[in-house]
Coordinates of C-alpha atoms in Angstrom, one line a residue:
X1 CA 15.9 -33.1 -24.6
X2 CA 14.9 -35.7 -22.0
X3 CA 12.5 -33.5 -20.4
X4 CA 10.9 -32.6 -24.1
X5 CA 10.3 -36.9 -24.4
X6 CA 9.0 -36.5 -20.9
X7 CA 6.5 -33.9 -21.7
X8 CA 5.3 -35.6 -24.8
X9 CA 5.1 -39.0 -22.8
X10 CA 2.7 -37.3 -20.6
X11 CA 0.9 -35.7 -22.9
X12 CA 0.5 -39.0 -24.9
X13 CA -0.9 -40.5 -21.7
X14 CA -3.5 -38.1 -20.7
X15 CA -4.8 -37.9 -24.1
X16 CA -5.0 -34.6 -26.4
X17 CA -8.3 -33.4 -25.5
X18 CA -7.2 -32.8 -21.7
X19 CA -4.1 -31.3 -22.9
X20 CA -6.1 -28.9 -24.9
X21 CA -8.2 -28.5 -22.0
X22 CA -5.3 -27.6 -19.6
X23 CA -3.7 -25.2 -21.9
X24 CA -7.1 -23.6 -22.5
X25 CA -7.5 -23.2 -18.6
X26 CA -4.0 -22.2 -18.2
X27 CA -4.5 -19.1 -20.6
X28 CA -7.4 -18.1 -18.8
X29 CA -6.3 -18.2 -15.4
X30 CA -2.7 -17.3 -16.5
X31 CA -1.0 -19.7 -13.8
X32 CA -2.8 -18.4 -11.0
X33 CA -4.5 -22.1 -10.3
X34 CA -1.0 -23.3 -9.4
X35 CA -0.2 -20.5 -6.7
X36 CA -0.8 -21.2 -3.1
X37 CA -4.4 -20.9 -1.7
X38 CA -4.5 -17.2 -0.3
X39 CA -7.0 -18.4 1.8
X40 CA -5.2 -21.0 3.8
X41 CA -2.5 -18.4 4.5
X42 CA -4.0 -15.6 5.7
X43 CA -1.5 -12.6 6.1
X44 CA -3.0 -9.8 8.4
X45 CA -3.5 -6.4 6.6
X46 CA -2.9 -3.1 8.0
X47 CA -6.5 -2.6 8.3
X48 CA -6.7 -6.0 10.5
X49 CA -3.6 -4.7 12.5
X50 CA -5.5 -1.4 13.3
X51 CA -8.6 -3.2 14.4
X52 CA -6.8 -5.4 16.7
X53 CA -4.6 -2.5 18.1
X54 CA -7.9 -0.8 18.7
X55 CA -9.3 -3.6 20.5
X56 CA -6.5 -3.5 22.9
X57 CA -6.4 -0.2 23.4
X58 CA -10.1 -0.3 24.7
X59 CA -9.3 -3.1 27.0
X60 CA -6.8 -1.1 28.3
X61 CA -9.1 1.7 29.0
X62 CA -11.6 -0.9 30.7
X63 CA -8.6 -2.6 32.9
X64 CA -7.8 1.0 34.0
X65 CA -11.4 1.8 34.8
X66 CA -11.6 4.9 32.6
X67 CA -15.4 5.9 32.7
X68 CA -17.2 5.9 29.5
X69 CA -17.9 9.8 29.4
X70 CA -14.2 10.5 29.9
X71 CA -13.1 8.5 26.8
X72 CA -13.7 11.1 24.1
X73 CA -11.2 13.0 25.6
X74 CA -8.3 10.3 25.4
X75 CA -6.3 10.8 22.8
X76 CA -5.7 7.4 21.1
X77 CA -1.9 6.4 20.4
X78 CA -3.0 3.7 17.8
X79 CA -5.1 6.4 15.5
X80 CA -2.4 8.7 15.9
X81 CA 0.4 6.3 14.3
X82 CA -2.3 5.3 11.9
X83 CA -3.1 8.6 10.8
X84 CA 0.7 9.4 10.4
X85 CA 1.6 6.7 8.2
X86 CA -1.4 7.9 6.1
X87 CA 0.4 11.4 6.0
X88 CA 3.5 9.8 5.0
X89 CA 2.2 8.0 2.2
X90 CA 0.5 11.7 1.0
X91 CA 3.8 13.3 1.4
X92 CA 5.4 10.9 -1.1
X93 CA 2.2 11.1 -3.5
X94 CA 2.6 14.8 -3.1
X95 CA 6.2 14.6 -4.1
X96 CA 5.4 12.5 -7.5
X97 CA 2.8 15.0 -8.2
X98 CA 5.6 17.6 -8.2
X99 CA 7.7 15.7 -10.1
X100 CA 5.2 15.1 -12.6
X101 CA 3.4 18.8 -13.0
X102 CA 5.4 20.8 -10.9
X103 CA 6.6 22.9 -14.1
X104 CA 3.0 22.8 -15.7
X105 CA 1.0 25.9 -16.2
X106 CA -2.2 24.1 -16.9
X107 CA -5.0 25.3 -14.5
X108 CA -6.0 21.8 -13.5
X109 CA -2.4 20.8 -12.6
X110 CA -2.0 24.2 -10.3
X111 CA -5.3 23.4 -8.6
X112 CA -4.7 20.0 -8.1
X113 CA -1.0 20.9 -6.4
X114 CA -2.6 23.6 -4.7
X115 CA -5.5 21.2 -3.1
X116 CA -3.2 18.9 -2.5
X117 CA -1.0 20.8 -0.4
X118 CA -3.7 22.5 1.6
X119 CA -5.0 19.2 2.3
X120 CA -1.7 17.7 3.5
X121 CA -0.6 21.0 5.6
X122 CA -4.2 20.6 7.3
X123 CA -3.5 16.9 8.1
X124 CA 0.0 17.9 9.5
X125 CA -1.0 20.7 11.7
X126 CA -3.5 18.2 13.4
X127 CA -0.9 15.6 13.7
X128 CA 1.4 18.2 15.4
X129 CA -1.5 19.4 17.9
X130 CA -1.8 15.4 18.6
X131 CA 2.0 15.0 19.1
X132 CA 2.0 17.7 21.5
X133 CA -0.1 15.7 23.7
X134 CA 1.4 12.1 23.1
X135 CA 5.1 13.0 22.5
X136 CA 5.8 16.3 23.7
X137 CA 9.5 16.3 23.8
X138 CA 9.7 15.8 20.3
X139 CA 6.8 17.5 18.7
X140 CA 7.6 20.3 16.5
X141 CA 6.0 23.7 17.7
X142 CA 4.9 25.0 14.3
X143 CA 4.9 24.4 10.7
X144 CA 8.5 24.4 8.8
X145 CA 8.8 26.6 6.0
X146 CA 10.1 24.3 3.3
X147 CA 6.3 22.9 2.5
X148 CA 4.3 20.2 4.0
X149 CA 5.9 17.7 1.7
X150 CA 9.2 18.1 3.6
X151 CA 7.9 18.7 7.2
X152 CA 9.0 16.1 9.6
X153 CA 6.5 13.4 10.9
X154 CA 6.4 12.6 14.5
X155 CA 7.1 8.5 14.1
X156 CA 9.3 6.2 16.4
X157 CA 11.0 4.9 13.6
X158 CA 12.4 7.9 13.1
X159 CA 14.7 7.9 16.0
X160 CA 17.2 5.7 17.2
X161 CA 16.7 3.4 20.0
X162 CA 18.5 5.4 22.7
X163 CA 15.9 8.6 21.7
X164 CA 13.1 6.1 21.7
X165 CA 14.0 5.0 25.4
X166 CA 14.8 9.0 26.3
X167 CA 11.6 10.3 24.5
X168 CA 9.3 7.5 26.0
X169 CA 8.3 6.2 22.3
X170 CA 8.7 2.8 23.1
X171 CA 5.0 1.9 23.0
X172 CA 4.5 4.5 19.8
X173 CA 7.0 2.2 18.4
X174 CA 5.5 -1.1 19.0
X175 CA 2.1 0.3 17.6
X176 CA 4.2 1.4 13.9
X177 CA 6.0 -2.0 13.7
X178 CA 2.6 -3.6 13.8
X179 CA 0.9 -1.6 11.4
X180 CA 3.9 -1.4 9.1
X181 CA 4.2 -5.2 9.0
X182 CA 0.4 -5.1 7.9
X183 CA 1.2 -2.4 5.5
X184 CA 3.6 -4.5 3.9
X185 CA 1.5 -7.6 3.7
X186 CA -1.1 -4.9 1.6
X187 CA 1.8 -4.0 -0.7
X188 CA 3.2 -7.4 -1.5
X189 CA -0.9 -8.4 -2.3
X190 CA -1.3 -5.3 -4.7
X191 CA 2.1 -6.1 -6.2
X192 CA 0.9 -9.6 -6.6
X193 CA -2.2 -8.6 -8.4
X194 CA -0.4 -5.7 -10.5
X195 CA 2.0 -8.9 -11.8
X196 CA -1.3 -10.8 -12.6
X197 CA -2.7 -7.9 -14.7
X198 CA 0.5 -7.0 -16.5
X199 CA 1.0 -11.0 -17.6
X200 CA -2.6 -11.0 -18.6
X201 CA -2.5 -8.0 -20.7
X202 CA 1.0 -8.7 -22.2
X203 CA -0.2 -12.4 -23.2
X204 CA -3.7 -10.8 -25.0
X205 CA -2.0 -8.1 -26.5
X206 CA -0.5 -10.3 -29.2
X207 CA -4.2 -11.1 -30.4
X208 CA -5.1 -7.5 -30.9
X209 CA -5.1 -6.6 -34.7
X210 CA -5.3 -2.8 -35.8
X211 CA -3.6 0.1 -34.8
X212 CA -6.1 1.5 -32.4
X213 CA -6.6 -1.8 -30.6
X214 CA -3.0 -2.4 -30.4
X215 CA -2.2 1.0 -29.3
X216 CA -4.9 0.5 -26.6
X217 CA -3.6 -2.7 -25.4
X218 CA 0.0 -0.8 -25.2
X219 CA -1.4 1.7 -23.3
X220 CA -2.8 -0.5 -20.9
X221 CA 0.4 -2.5 -20.3
X222 CA 2.3 0.9 -19.7
X223 CA -0.2 1.5 -16.9
X224 CA 0.2 -1.8 -15.3
X225 CA 3.8 -1.5 -15.6
X226 CA 3.7 2.0 -13.5
X227 CA 1.4 -0.1 -10.6
X228 CA 3.8 -2.7 -11.0
X229 CA 6.8 -0.2 -9.9
X230 CA 4.7 1.3 -7.5
X231 CA 4.0 -1.4 -5.5
X232 CA 7.4 -2.9 -5.9
X233 CA 8.9 0.2 -4.4

C-alpha cells in the first residue's frame, strides 16, 4: 500500500506526459535500458580467447626461433583443442538430430542424418591423427564401432588430475580451460538475447488478433522457448 502511494506520488511529481513517455519507452525496449551497459563490462568470447592463445603460441615459436618455413609442419595445440570443442558440440547436435528424426522414414531426414554422421566421422578421423602427434599416450588408434556421436574426444578435461600429469596434458588443459570460459560467456550472451526475444514476443503476442496471427505468434514463442532451453543447458 505504501509502495503504491509512493508510486502515485512520483508520477504526480514528474507529470502525466513524462509517465506516458517512460511507459512507452519501457514497452519498446523491454527493460533493456535498465541492464548494465555491456560495453563497459566486456567478457572475452571464445573467439577472443582463441585469438589471444594463437598469438601466445606464435610468440612461443618466435622465442624458440623456429624458422618460418618450418612452422607449417608444427601442429598447433591451440587449434587442436579449439577443433575438439567444435566436435564436442557437433556430437551433441547429432545426438539431438537422432532423437528427433532417428525413426523417420522421410528422405530429407535420412539424408541429413547420413551427411551429418559422415561429416562428424571425417572430423573425428582428423582429430585422432592430430592426437597421435600431440597426445600419443592417450590417442585411440582407430574409430570405435558405436558411431561418431559416441566416439571419445581427446580433451584434458576428460582425465583426472593425476592422469593429466602422467599423460603430459597440463598445457592442453590450460588451453581448454581458457577456451571453455570464453565459450561459457558466449552461451550466457546468447541466453540473455534469447530471454529478451522471448519477453518481447510474449508481451506483443497479446496484441495479435485473428487465428492466423495468433498461431504465428505462438509458434514464434515456442521457437524462442527452444532457444532459451538450448543456451540455458
